[in-house]
Amino acid sequence: MFRVALKSLLDRKLRLLLSTSAIILGVGFVAGSLVFTDMLESGFDKIFSRAVGDVVVRDKAGVGEFGTTTDKTVPASLVADLAALPGVARADGNVSNQSTFVIGRDGKAIGGQGAPGLGLNWNDAPGQGGQPVVSVVDGRPPERAGEVALDTRTAERAGYDVGDQLKLVTSSSTEDQLEATLVGTFEFADGGTLAGASLTAFDTKTAQQLFLGGRDEFNDIWVSAEPGVSQDQLRDTVAAALPAGDVAVTGEQEAADNAEGLGQALSFIRTFLLVFAAISLFVGAFLIVNTFAMLLAQRSRELALLRALGASTRQVFASVVAEAVVVGLIGSTLGLAFGLLLAKGLQALFGLVGLDLAGQSLVVSPATIVASYVIGVLVTVLAAVMPAWRTRRIAPVQALGDTVALPESSLLRRFVGGLVLLAGGVALMALGLLGDVPRAGWITLAGAVAVLLGAAIASPVLGRPLLDGVRRLFSAGFGTVGQLAGENTRRNPRRTASTASALMIGLALAGAVAILATSGKATTATVIEDTFAGDFVIGNVSNQPFSSAVADRVAEVDGVTQVMRQRFGIGSIDGDFAVLGGLDPAGLGPVVKVDVVEGDLADLGPGSVVIDSSFADSHHLHVGDPVTYTLAQGEEDLEVAAVIEPAPLLALPATTLDGLARLGFPQEDATVFVAGPTASVDDLEAAVGDNPFVTVNDRAGLVQQQNDQADQGLLMIYGLLALALIIAVLGIVNTLALSIIERTREIGLLRAVGMTRGQLRRLVTLESVAMSLLGTAMGLVLALFFGVAVWRAFRDDGLTELAIPVLQLSLFAVAAVVVGVLAAVFPARRAAKLDVLDAIATE
């Protein structure tokens, strides 16, 4: 039976190709996501394992939660003291900053789109085990003020060669731009990636002047061990000589801590990509189910003959499952290869948002290979089981008949089952979105999947009125050909609905995203209009802090009446990521409107915070209660001074600027709100200076900037959803192509009675358009449901405005017609090329 199944596949190569297409794309997305994130992780691991000393010495509060840095340092005199200890080969001090960016020849900053700009002092300190960390590629290291060295990738992107004059900006400098001579380029000694970050090296004195205010201090010290001295031994020796407040950590532990912090970010990226891969596989499963159902229906006589020759129902079922396994293996193999191409595509896609991985080699781990084959084969077999199970009901005597039909389940029973699943999904979504339950996200996801499955299962009945309408429309517009096309789509409602369901899922998700994005934009505009009492906002498009000197200069501009600074730091609350803002309380009201729910803003001081009502409700807090933050120096209890209504313009919870500085966070601004109705944009931009990151926006400009940032993320989501839509289109092509094979004799008869090739092509195209319209209609209805449901769940958390993008959803509908026309091109041409006599003779 296995040989029979294998021969059946090989004899139908076109059908085999169509069967594997969904698996190739779905598995390719999974493999590509895993290869891409493994590539990221491998590149960073190389850096983390090498770019750290045998022992690292720093202030106890020098590194905060999630790898954030503070302004805590160690004295430079400690370097000589540590170098003199027994077992120490050398000690080197390091100065670093994460907001130093090079300005390219075109005047644009290099990096800054999420990736940091790293500034540091040059030294030749070895990493763990005495291995070199970086190597000079061209020129030499910087030795005096006015000289810098760049990593090779940054120099290439900026268009600079050794000897060129360049400009750069840094958050710690009071000057708009710094000028320096590029004296050298370097790279990591054993590979590794900066993932879009830029690296600028200065001489030590200049780095201290720029980043530490000229103090003779270091952010940390690397201590290298003499041969035969272990890291643990060296750490103990160093720790015993340190003053109170400083700590010594082994290089292995430091690298592991750095990797752990990065691992959380990489885990998010991996999960983000795999979610879309799962969507593609989910859509692909519909294509596989439909393909196997059609293939088995076309082979019903063959299967009945096998039963007549003595094959048991179990053997027939097993042969079909064996075919599914072979299809899954072939699809997984090709999908794995496609995944490598997709990983390069993801590399380019993420490069557009600052995660530059150019030159980084792909990493294909055994886990990726195993996952690709397991997922591909498992999804294929599961999708084929239902059609395969129906083959057990084929009786041997059916082989004697003129026609053999694969048994089908009752449409009524299917409809009722779909409605039950649909109702259960809605209930789960309501529980997850509106209820106070653990793992609400997973419950909501399960509900959404149930809604999609329920709609797909019930769609043969739900879609009947639409198909009737389409039939009448086609009949009126295209005459007999339109009438036949409409009847053909209604002939097998299960097949039509199953094909349309794949498109339905893709459009439902794309439409829901569009609704939420449009609602978010409308909410942003409303928030700015209702809560911003000022006139201008100064911010950094890279979301990096900028020099506090900017606000000082802006305050001197003619027409400016008030300036309100906002800063933030990173910590954790109960182990979860948490922002701690810092602001000038004098601006609350005159510059940013707030509604006080409880307490008094006058009580806000360095040891207290203002929180919004949503945070207060979720953490059961009132005025006078402590909010416990875990920061670099340990736990800090900040008393709640006031509770206000949600204020999206503010980074809440927030303390005062002095309070944030007292906790060790750099005194650099994130946003500056400006009140000055008579001030001019030109004067403000002149005060800001020639910094490509720092921008001045009025109200309209601020709204547009927020919308542009949202659109960038939206385009990435649409790009990732595009693969699911491609699979849906392939499903239409697949159904039509197999339908042409199934209806070969019918097509021959139509041609024999006078149908022209053009009419036949039009017939197939109209069938494709009908399926596309059905999928679009169901998809848009579900998009409205999902979009409104999620908006309702987050309405109390700040998403106050509901906006339906009618134009965008209408464009989706128009695109569906275009998709239908394009999907029919290959099947229609194939049908038109059939020889009339051969087609009529086909059994």
XYZ file of N, CA and C in Angstrom, residues 59-216:
474
model
N 30.681 50.144 40.495
C 29.855 50.533 41.625
C 28.679 49.575 41.723
N 28.263 49.287 42.931
C 27.159 48.349 43.140
C 25.916 48.782 42.366
N 25.721 50.091 42.231
C 24.545 50.628 41.535
C 24.891 51.075 40.120
N 25.983 50.571 39.566
C 26.410 51.020 38.241
C 25.573 50.480 37.108
N 24.945 49.326 37.303
C 24.110 48.720 36.279
C 22.750 48.436 36.886
N 21.711 48.919 36.210
C 20.365 48.760 36.734
C 19.644 47.573 36.151
N 18.319 47.587 36.320
C 17.491 46.513 35.810
C 17.524 46.488 34.285
N 17.458 45.280 33.714
C 17.405 45.069 32.272
C 18.611 45.682 31.557
N 19.782 45.703 32.273
C 21.022 46.145 31.660
C 21.177 47.638 31.507
N 20.292 48.433 32.099
C 20.413 49.885 31.979
C 21.584 50.379 32.820
N 22.205 51.477 32.349
C 23.345 52.038 33.069
C 22.904 53.244 33.886
N 23.662 53.538 34.925
C 23.406 54.704 35.763
C 24.647 55.590 35.731
N 24.600 56.677 36.507
C 25.755 57.576 36.522
C 26.737 57.239 37.640
N 26.596 56.058 38.255
C 27.505 55.635 39.323
C 28.822 55.154 38.720
N 29.942 55.595 39.280
C 31.256 55.289 38.718
C 32.207 54.803 39.811
N 33.438 54.480 39.376
C 34.501 54.108 40.318
C 35.681 55.042 40.076
N 36.458 55.377 41.106
C 37.581 56.316 40.942
C 38.691 55.724 40.090
N 39.350 56.576 39.303
C 40.435 56.119 38.432
C 41.617 55.596 39.228
N 41.793 56.098 40.451
C 42.920 55.642 41.275
C 42.843 54.165 41.594
N 41.612 53.612 41.483
C 41.440 52.195 41.811
C 42.121 51.295 40.789
N 42.354 51.802 39.579
C 42.965 50.982 38.538
C 44.369 50.551 38.955
N 45.183 51.488 39.405
C 46.555 51.159 39.819
C 46.548 50.241 41.025
N 45.638 50.472 41.967
C 45.570 49.624 43.152
C 45.261 48.177 42.771
N 44.339 48.003 41.850
C 43.973 46.639 41.453
C 45.082 45.980 40.646
N 45.773 46.755 39.807
C 46.846 46.197 38.990
C 47.992 45.668 39.849
N 48.123 46.204 41.063
C 49.223 45.786 41.945
C 48.897 44.538 42.756
N 47.677 44.038 42.692
C 47.282 42.880 43.483
C 47.924 41.605 42.942
N 48.191 40.623 43.805
C 48.750 39.347 43.336
C 47.761 38.620 42.424
N 48.272 38.016 41.360
C 47.425 37.287 40.423
C 46.821 38.150 39.345
N 47.076 39.479 39.407
C 46.514 40.407 38.422
C 47.564 40.716 37.362
N 47.229 40.485 36.090
C 48.148 40.792 35.000
C 48.076 42.267 34.624
N 46.873 42.817 34.623
C 46.684 44.222 34.316
C 45.261 44.633 34.688
N 45.045 45.941 34.795
C 43.705 46.488 35.054
C 43.501 47.679 34.136
N 42.309 47.793 33.566
C 42.013 48.849 32.598
C 40.651 49.465 32.905
N 40.606 50.799 32.916
C 39.353 51.499 33.165
C 38.587 51.758 31.877
N 37.253 51.688 31.973
C 36.395 51.875 30.804
C 35.391 52.998 31.036
N 35.219 53.824 30.017
C 34.203 54.876 30.012
C 33.243 54.569 28.874
N 31.941 54.674 29.112
C 30.980 54.322 28.064
C 29.754 55.216 28.114
N 29.105 55.305 26.961
C 27.893 56.093 26.811
C 27.057 55.440 25.709
N 25.736 55.487 25.825
C 24.879 54.805 24.854
C 24.139 55.766 23.930
N 24.530 57.022 23.908
C 23.834 57.994 23.056
C 24.836 58.868 22.302
N 25.750 58.220 21.597
C 26.744 58.927 20.792
C 26.605 58.476 19.344
N 26.270 59.399 18.450
C 25.954 59.031 17.075
C 26.794 59.829 16.086
N 27.232 59.133 15.053
C 28.022 59.745 13.989
C 27.080 60.318 12.936
N 27.417 61.508 12.437
C 26.656 62.135 11.351
C 27.342 61.793 10.038
N 26.608 61.160 9.125
C 27.176 60.749 7.848
C 27.422 61.914 6.911
N 28.034 61.622 5.782
C 28.323 62.670 4.799
C 27.047 63.331 4.272
N 25.932 62.565 4.300
C 24.675 63.121 3.804
C 23.936 63.938 4.854
N 24.557 64.119 6.015
C 23.929 64.898 7.076
C 22.996 64.107 7.955
N 22.819 62.815 7.676
C 21.930 61.975 8.473
C 22.731 61.187 9.493
N 22.102 60.991 10.657
C 22.773 60.247 11.716
C 22.793 58.759 11.395
N 23.854 58.087 11.812
C 23.987 56.649 11.617
C 23.389 55.941 12.827
N 22.412 55.068 12.574
C 21.757 54.358 13.688
C 20.720 55.251 14.331
N 20.405 54.916 15.559
C 19.456 55.715 16.314
C 18.028 55.252 16.210
N 17.730 54.315 15.299
C 16.362 53.809 15.169
C 16.187 52.598 16.086
N 16.362 52.832 17.372
C 16.248 51.735 18.335
C 17.604 51.202 18.755
N 18.565 51.129 17.833
C 19.905 50.652 18.165
C 20.701 51.798 18.790
N 21.464 51.511 19.836
C 22.194 52.585 20.518
C 23.421 53.031 19.743
N 23.880 54.229 20.070
C 25.156 54.718 19.567
C 26.139 54.669 20.729
N 27.061 53.745 20.684
C 27.959 53.503 21.815
C 29.213 54.366 21.685
N 29.482 55.132 22.718
C 30.713 55.901 22.798
C 31.557 55.351 23.931
N 32.868 55.242 23.741
C 33.732 54.661 24.769
C 35.158 55.170 24.633
N 35.935 54.890 25.641
C 37.361 55.219 25.565
C 38.112 54.038 24.973
N 39.120 54.340 24.174
C 39.898 53.265 23.559
C 40.915 52.732 24.549
N 40.958 51.420 24.664
C 42.095 50.761 25.309
C 42.228 49.369 24.707
N 43.387 48.793 24.906
C 43.638 47.479 24.318
C 43.473 46.371 25.353
N 42.600 46.603 26.327
C 42.374 45.615 27.378
C 41.910 44.287 26.780
N 42.512 43.172 27.214
C 42.073 41.868 26.695
C 40.746 41.443 27.338
N 40.053 40.563 26.645
C 38.837 39.995 27.206
C 39.157 38.777 28.042
N 38.139 37.935 28.235
C 38.341 36.740 29.049
C 39.447 35.868 28.457
N 40.269 35.325 29.339
C 41.341 34.442 28.910
C 42.475 35.144 28.196
N 42.501 36.476 28.271
C 43.585 37.222 27.638
C 43.430 37.386 26.142
N 42.267 37.019 25.592
C 42.061 37.132 24.154
C 41.745 38.582 23.774
N 42.223 39.028 22.605
C 41.922 40.406 22.186
C 40.432 40.582 21.900
N 39.934 41.770 22.187
C 38.517 42.060 21.970
C 38.303 42.663 20.589
N 39.087 43.678 20.261
C 38.962 44.323 18.953
C 40.329 44.358 18.286
N 40.295 44.523 16.987
C 41.540 44.660 16.231
C 41.404 45.838 15.275
N 42.476 46.591 15.137
C 42.480 47.747 14.238
C 42.565 47.251 12.800
N 41.649 47.737 11.965
C 41.621 47.346 10.559
C 42.415 48.326 9.705
N 42.250 49.603 10.006
C 42.943 50.631 9.222
C 43.282 51.794 10.146
N 44.433 52.403 9.952
C 44.827 53.546 10.766
C 45.345 53.133 12.133
N 44.983 53.934 13.143
C 45.477 53.710 14.497
C 44.392 54.121 15.506
N 44.588 53.792 16.787
C 43.625 54.206 17.811
C 43.714 55.707 18.077
N 42.663 56.318 18.610
C 42.708 57.746 18.972
C 43.652 57.962 20.149
N 44.419 59.071 20.115
C 45.411 59.324 21.160
C 45.224 60.663 21.850
N 44.458 61.572 21.248
C 44.307 62.909 21.822
C 42.931 63.466 21.465
N 42.615 64.602 22.050
C 41.343 65.255 21.772
C 41.229 65.577 20.282
N 40.008 65.414 19.741
C 39.780 65.697 18.328
C 40.007 64.504 17.435
N 40.295 63.319 18.025
C 40.495 62.104 17.235
C 39.477 61.037 17.681
N 38.990 60.279 16.721
C 38.088 59.166 17.030
C 38.409 57.995 16.133
N 37.976 56.817 16.566
C 38.020 55.619 15.731
C 36.601 55.059 15.673
N 36.224 54.479 14.535
C 34.883 53.931 14.341
C 34.965 52.456 14.000
N 33.906 51.721 14.338
C 33.826 50.354 13.838
C 33.661 50.412 12.327
N 34.127 49.395 11.643
C 34.195 49.419 10.176
C 32.827 49.608 9.534
N 31.793 48.970 10.106
C 30.458 49.069 9.515
C 29.923 50.491 9.604
N 30.137 51.164 10.735
C 29.674 52.547 10.884
C 30.411 53.468 9.922
N 31.728 53.288 9.803
C 32.500 54.115 8.868
C 32.015 53.917 7.438
N 31.696 52.678 7.089
C 31.199 52.383 5.745
C 29.842 53.034 5.510
N 28.933 52.902 6.486
C 27.587 53.478 6.331
C 27.632 55.011 6.285
N 28.571 55.592 7.028
C 28.672 57.051 7.062
C 29.426 57.607 5.865
N 30.167 56.755 5.163
C 30.906 57.210 3.986
C 32.236 57.853 4.319
N 32.859 57.471 5.455
C 34.117 58.089 5.866
C 35.281 57.128 5.695
N 36.437 57.694 5.391
C 37.699 56.964 5.356
C 38.636 57.578 6.390
N 39.670 56.819 6.735
C 40.655 57.318 7.687
C 41.264 58.617 7.164
N 41.313 59.618 8.030
C 41.823 60.927 7.662
C 40.726 61.950 7.429
N 39.474 61.491 7.290
C 38.363 62.417 7.049
C 37.950 63.120 8.338
N 37.429 64.330 8.173
C 36.792 65.044 9.274
C 35.335 64.594 9.366
N 34.847 64.390 10.573
C 33.461 63.966 10.733
C 32.811 64.717 11.890
N 31.478 64.607 11.951
C 30.714 65.221 13.026
C 29.947 64.133 13.761
N 29.697 64.386 15.038
C 28.914 63.448 15.839
C 28.159 64.219 16.906
N 27.135 63.570 17.433
C 26.332 64.166 18.509
C 26.301 63.181 19.668
N 26.189 63.746 20.873
C 26.102 62.919 22.069
C 25.190 63.591 23.077
N 24.480 62.787 23.837
C 23.511 63.323 24.792
C 24.179 64.059 25.935
N 25.450 63.804 26.167
C 26.101 64.385 27.336
C 26.812 65.700 27.041
N 26.918 66.050 25.759
C 27.637 67.266 25.402
C 26.682 68.450 25.314
N 27.143 69.607 25.749
C 26.323 70.817 25.648
C 26.404 71.413 24.244
N 27.325 70.937 23.420
C 27.451 71.414 22.049
C 26.501 70.627 21.140
N 26.043 71.282 20.073
C 25.131 70.629 19.144
C 25.816 69.452 18.469
N 26.978 69.713 17.893
C 27.729 68.674 17.218
C 29.199 68.802 17.581
N 29.882 67.680 17.607
C 31.317 67.644 17.862
C 32.019 67.320 16.557
N 33.182 67.874 16.374
C 33.974 67.603 15.181
C 35.237 66.857 15.583
N 35.625 65.898 14.758
C 36.815 65.100 15.061
C 37.380 64.544 13.761
N 38.604 64.042 13.854
C 39.259 63.407 12.717
C 39.205 61.893 12.900
N 38.791 61.182 11.854
C 38.775 59.728 11.905
C 40.196 59.223 11.701
N 40.775 58.645 12.757
C 42.174 58.199 12.673
C 42.292 56.683 12.538
N 41.184 55.951 12.713
C 41.272 54.498 12.608
C 39.906 53.843 12.561
N 39.891 52.612 12.040
C 38.688 51.776 12.065
C 39.051 50.440 12.696
N 38.064 49.804 13.311
C 38.339 48.544 14.017
C 37.130 47.629 13.910
N 37.314 46.381 14.275
C 36.240 45.399 14.289
C 36.485 44.417 15.427
N 35.459 43.646 15.774
C 35.630 42.643 16.816
C 36.534 41.540 16.306
N 37.397 41.058 17.182
C 38.469 40.157 16.758
C 37.948 38.834 16.214
N 36.813 38.333 16.722
C 36.332 37.026 16.268
C 34.910 37.109 15.715
N 34.597 38.205 15.048
C 33.253 38.356 14.492
C 32.310 38.927 15.517
N 31.031 38.712 15.304
C 30.023 39.299 16.186
C 29.365 40.475 15.501
N 28.226 40.837 15.988
C 27.459 41.894 15.340
C 27.073 42.968 16.334
N 27.000 44.189 15.852
C 26.503 45.301 16.668
C 25.017 45.543 16.425
N 24.439 44.781 15.468
C 22.998 44.827 15.187
C 22.494 46.251 14.979
N 23.229 47.009 14.202
C 22.784 48.365 13.894
C 23.341 49.431 14.797
N 23.920 49.031 15.930
C 24.522 50.014 16.824
C 25.815 50.533 16.204
N 26.160 51.758 16.532
C 27.437 52.313 16.088
C 28.376 52.382 17.289
N 29.677 52.309 17.019
C 30.661 52.291 18.092
C 31.731 53.334 17.779
N 31.862 54.325 18.659
C 32.820 55.416 18.480
C 33.781 55.420 19.659
N 35.075 55.367 19.356
C 36.091 55.327 20.412
C 36.852 56.644 20.477
N 37.067 57.153 21.708
C 37.830 58.365 21.974
C 39.038 57.993 22.820
N 39.980 58.924 22.948
C 41.018 58.718 23.961
C 40.367 58.859 25.331
N 40.990 58.308 26.353
C 40.353 58.228 27.670
C 40.003 59.594 28.237
N 40.915 60.558 28.111
C 40.657 61.874 28.694
C 39.455 62.541 28.044
N 39.357 62.426 26.713
C 38.217 63.021 26.015
C 36.917 62.322 26.406
N 36.947 61.005 26.503
C 35.755 60.257 26.896
C 35.287 60.673 28.283
N 36.226 60.853 29.207
C 35.850 61.303 30.555
C 35.272 62.710 30.516
N 35.833 63.549 29.663
C 35.332 64.917 29.542
C 33.906 64.925 28.987
N 33.655 64.085 28.010
C 32.341 64.063 27.363
C 31.273 63.391 28.215
N 31.618 62.253 28.799
C 30.600 61.403 29.410
C 30.562 61.454 30.933
N 31.643 61.927 31.548
C 31.690 61.955 33.013
C 31.931 63.357 33.564
N 31.719 64.355 32.737
C 31.880 65.730 33.196
C 33.304 66.100 33.529
N 34.279 65.372 32.966
C 35.690 65.671 33.208
C 36.259 65.022 34.460
N 35.420 64.275 35.199
C 35.907 63.631 36.427
C 36.834 62.469 36.071
N 37.891 62.305 36.864
C 38.852 61.226 36.639
C 38.278 59.940 37.231
